[in-house]
PDB file of C-alpha atoms in Angstrom:
ATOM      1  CA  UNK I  28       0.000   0.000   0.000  1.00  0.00           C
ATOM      2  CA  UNK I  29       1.517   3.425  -0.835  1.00  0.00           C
ATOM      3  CA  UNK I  30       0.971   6.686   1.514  1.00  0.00           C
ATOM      4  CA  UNK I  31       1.552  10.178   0.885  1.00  0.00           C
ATOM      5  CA  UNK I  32       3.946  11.514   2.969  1.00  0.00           C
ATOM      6  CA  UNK I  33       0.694  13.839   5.140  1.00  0.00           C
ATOM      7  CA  UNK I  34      -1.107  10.605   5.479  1.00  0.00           C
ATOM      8  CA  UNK I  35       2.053   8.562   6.275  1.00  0.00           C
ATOM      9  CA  UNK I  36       2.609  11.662   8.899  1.00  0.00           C
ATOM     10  CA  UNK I  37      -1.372  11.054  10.144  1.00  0.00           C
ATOM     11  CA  UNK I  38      -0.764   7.439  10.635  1.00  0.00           C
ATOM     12  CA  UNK I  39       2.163   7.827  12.473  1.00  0.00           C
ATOM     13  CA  UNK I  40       0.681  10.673  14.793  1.00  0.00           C
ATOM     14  CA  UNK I  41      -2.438   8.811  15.392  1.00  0.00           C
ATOM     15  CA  UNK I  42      -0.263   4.989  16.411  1.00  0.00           C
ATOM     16  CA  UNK I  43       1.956   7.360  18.702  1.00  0.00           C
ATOM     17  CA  UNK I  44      -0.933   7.951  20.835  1.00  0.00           C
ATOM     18  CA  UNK I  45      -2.978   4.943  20.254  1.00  0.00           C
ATOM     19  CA  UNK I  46      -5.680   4.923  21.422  1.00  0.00           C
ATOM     20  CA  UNK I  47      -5.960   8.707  23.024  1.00  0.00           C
ATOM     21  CA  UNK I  48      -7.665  11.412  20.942  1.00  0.00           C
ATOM     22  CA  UNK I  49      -6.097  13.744  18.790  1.00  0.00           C
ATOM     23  CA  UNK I  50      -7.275  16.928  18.344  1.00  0.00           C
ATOM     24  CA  UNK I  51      -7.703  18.833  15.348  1.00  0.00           C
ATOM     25  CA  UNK I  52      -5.274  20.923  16.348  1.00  0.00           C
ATOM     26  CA  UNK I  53      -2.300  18.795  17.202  1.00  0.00           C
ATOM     27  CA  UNK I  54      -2.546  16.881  13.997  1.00  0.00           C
ATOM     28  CA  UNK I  55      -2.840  20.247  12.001  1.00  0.00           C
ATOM     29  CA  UNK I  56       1.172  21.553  13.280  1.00  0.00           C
ATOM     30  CA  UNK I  57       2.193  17.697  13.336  1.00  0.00           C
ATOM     31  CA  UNK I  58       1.656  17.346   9.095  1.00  0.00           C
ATOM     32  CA  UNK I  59       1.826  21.059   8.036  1.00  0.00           C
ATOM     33  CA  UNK I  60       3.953  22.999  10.532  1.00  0.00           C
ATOM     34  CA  UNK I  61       3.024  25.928  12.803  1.00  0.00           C
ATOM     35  CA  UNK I  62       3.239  28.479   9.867  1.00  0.00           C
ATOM     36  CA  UNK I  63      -0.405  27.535   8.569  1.00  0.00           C
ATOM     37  CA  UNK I  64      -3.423  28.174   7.178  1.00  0.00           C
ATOM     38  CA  UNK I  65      -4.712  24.941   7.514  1.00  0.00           C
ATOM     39  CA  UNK I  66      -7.494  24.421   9.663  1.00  0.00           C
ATOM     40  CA  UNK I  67      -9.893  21.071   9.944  1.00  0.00           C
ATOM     41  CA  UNK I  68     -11.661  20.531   6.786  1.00  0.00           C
ATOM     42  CA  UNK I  69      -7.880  19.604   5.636  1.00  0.00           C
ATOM     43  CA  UNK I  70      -7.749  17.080   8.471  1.00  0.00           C
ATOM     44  CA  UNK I  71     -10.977  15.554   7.624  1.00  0.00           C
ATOM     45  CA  UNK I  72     -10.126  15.476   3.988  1.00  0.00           C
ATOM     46  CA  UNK I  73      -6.610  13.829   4.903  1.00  0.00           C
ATOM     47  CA  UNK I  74      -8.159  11.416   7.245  1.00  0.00           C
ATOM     48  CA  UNK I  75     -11.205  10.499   4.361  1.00  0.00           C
ATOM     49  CA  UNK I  76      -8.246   9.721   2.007  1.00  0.00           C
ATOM     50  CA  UNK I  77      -6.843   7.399   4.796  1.00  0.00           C
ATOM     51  CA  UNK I  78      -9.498   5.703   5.753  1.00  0.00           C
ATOM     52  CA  UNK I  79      -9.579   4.633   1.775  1.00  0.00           C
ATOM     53  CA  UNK I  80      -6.579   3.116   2.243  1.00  0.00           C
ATOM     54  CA  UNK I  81      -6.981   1.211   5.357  1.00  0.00           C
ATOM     55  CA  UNK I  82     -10.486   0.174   6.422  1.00  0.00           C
ATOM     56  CA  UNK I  83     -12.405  -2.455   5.367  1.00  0.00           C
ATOM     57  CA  UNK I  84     -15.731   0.215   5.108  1.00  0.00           C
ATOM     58  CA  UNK I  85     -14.982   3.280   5.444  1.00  0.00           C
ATOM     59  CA  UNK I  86     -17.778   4.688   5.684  1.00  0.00           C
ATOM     60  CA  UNK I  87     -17.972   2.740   8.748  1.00  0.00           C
ATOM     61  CA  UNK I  88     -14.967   2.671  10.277  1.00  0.00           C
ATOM     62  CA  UNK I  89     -13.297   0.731  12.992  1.00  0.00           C
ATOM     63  CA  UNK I  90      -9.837   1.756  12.964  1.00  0.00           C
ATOM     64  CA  UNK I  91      -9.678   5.604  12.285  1.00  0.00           C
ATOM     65  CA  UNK I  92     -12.275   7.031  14.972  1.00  0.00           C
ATOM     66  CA  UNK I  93     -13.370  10.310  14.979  1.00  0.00           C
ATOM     67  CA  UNK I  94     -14.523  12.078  17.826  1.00  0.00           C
ATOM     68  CA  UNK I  95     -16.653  14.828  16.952  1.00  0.00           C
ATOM     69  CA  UNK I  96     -15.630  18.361  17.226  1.00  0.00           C
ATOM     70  CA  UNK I  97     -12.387  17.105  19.140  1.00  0.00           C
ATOM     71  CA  UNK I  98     -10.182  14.909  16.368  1.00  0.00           C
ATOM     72  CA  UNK I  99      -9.606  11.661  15.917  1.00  0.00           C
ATOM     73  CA  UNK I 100      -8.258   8.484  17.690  1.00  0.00           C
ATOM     74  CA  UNK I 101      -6.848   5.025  16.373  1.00  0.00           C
ATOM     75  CA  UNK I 102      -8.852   2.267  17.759  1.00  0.00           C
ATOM     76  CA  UNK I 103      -6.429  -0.189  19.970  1.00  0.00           C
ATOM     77  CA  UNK I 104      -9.211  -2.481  20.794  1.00  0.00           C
ATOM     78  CA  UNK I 105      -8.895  -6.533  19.733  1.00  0.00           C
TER      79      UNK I 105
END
């Protein structure tokens, strides 16, 4: 499976805390810096294009959780 580098960068942000929400926020300076005029409709686009890639329905997913108005969280559950 190929990643861009931003969703390689959301992946990697998101396993780091595993489990623990992620807030908008934090995952806007992690993949495009401080200096930005990104705000959350990138995220959610990003995260869309990721959830492509890696769950099974992604328009139900399992893996890539979002919790509403806060971020997002990678599911650690079995």
């Amino acid at each position: 499976m190929r990643l861009t580098p931003r969703e390689y960068q959301l992946l990697r942000i998101l396993a780091g805390h595993a489990g623990q929400v992620v807030t908008h926020r934090q995952i806007i300076t992690a993949v495009w810096g401080t200096d930005t005029h990104a705000d959350a409709q990138f995220v959610r686009v990003l995260m869309a294009q990721l959830r492509q890639k890696l769950e099974a329905n992604p328009a139900s997913p399992e893996l890539l959780l979002t919790e509403p108005g806060i971020g997002y969280r990678l599911s650690c559950e079995d």
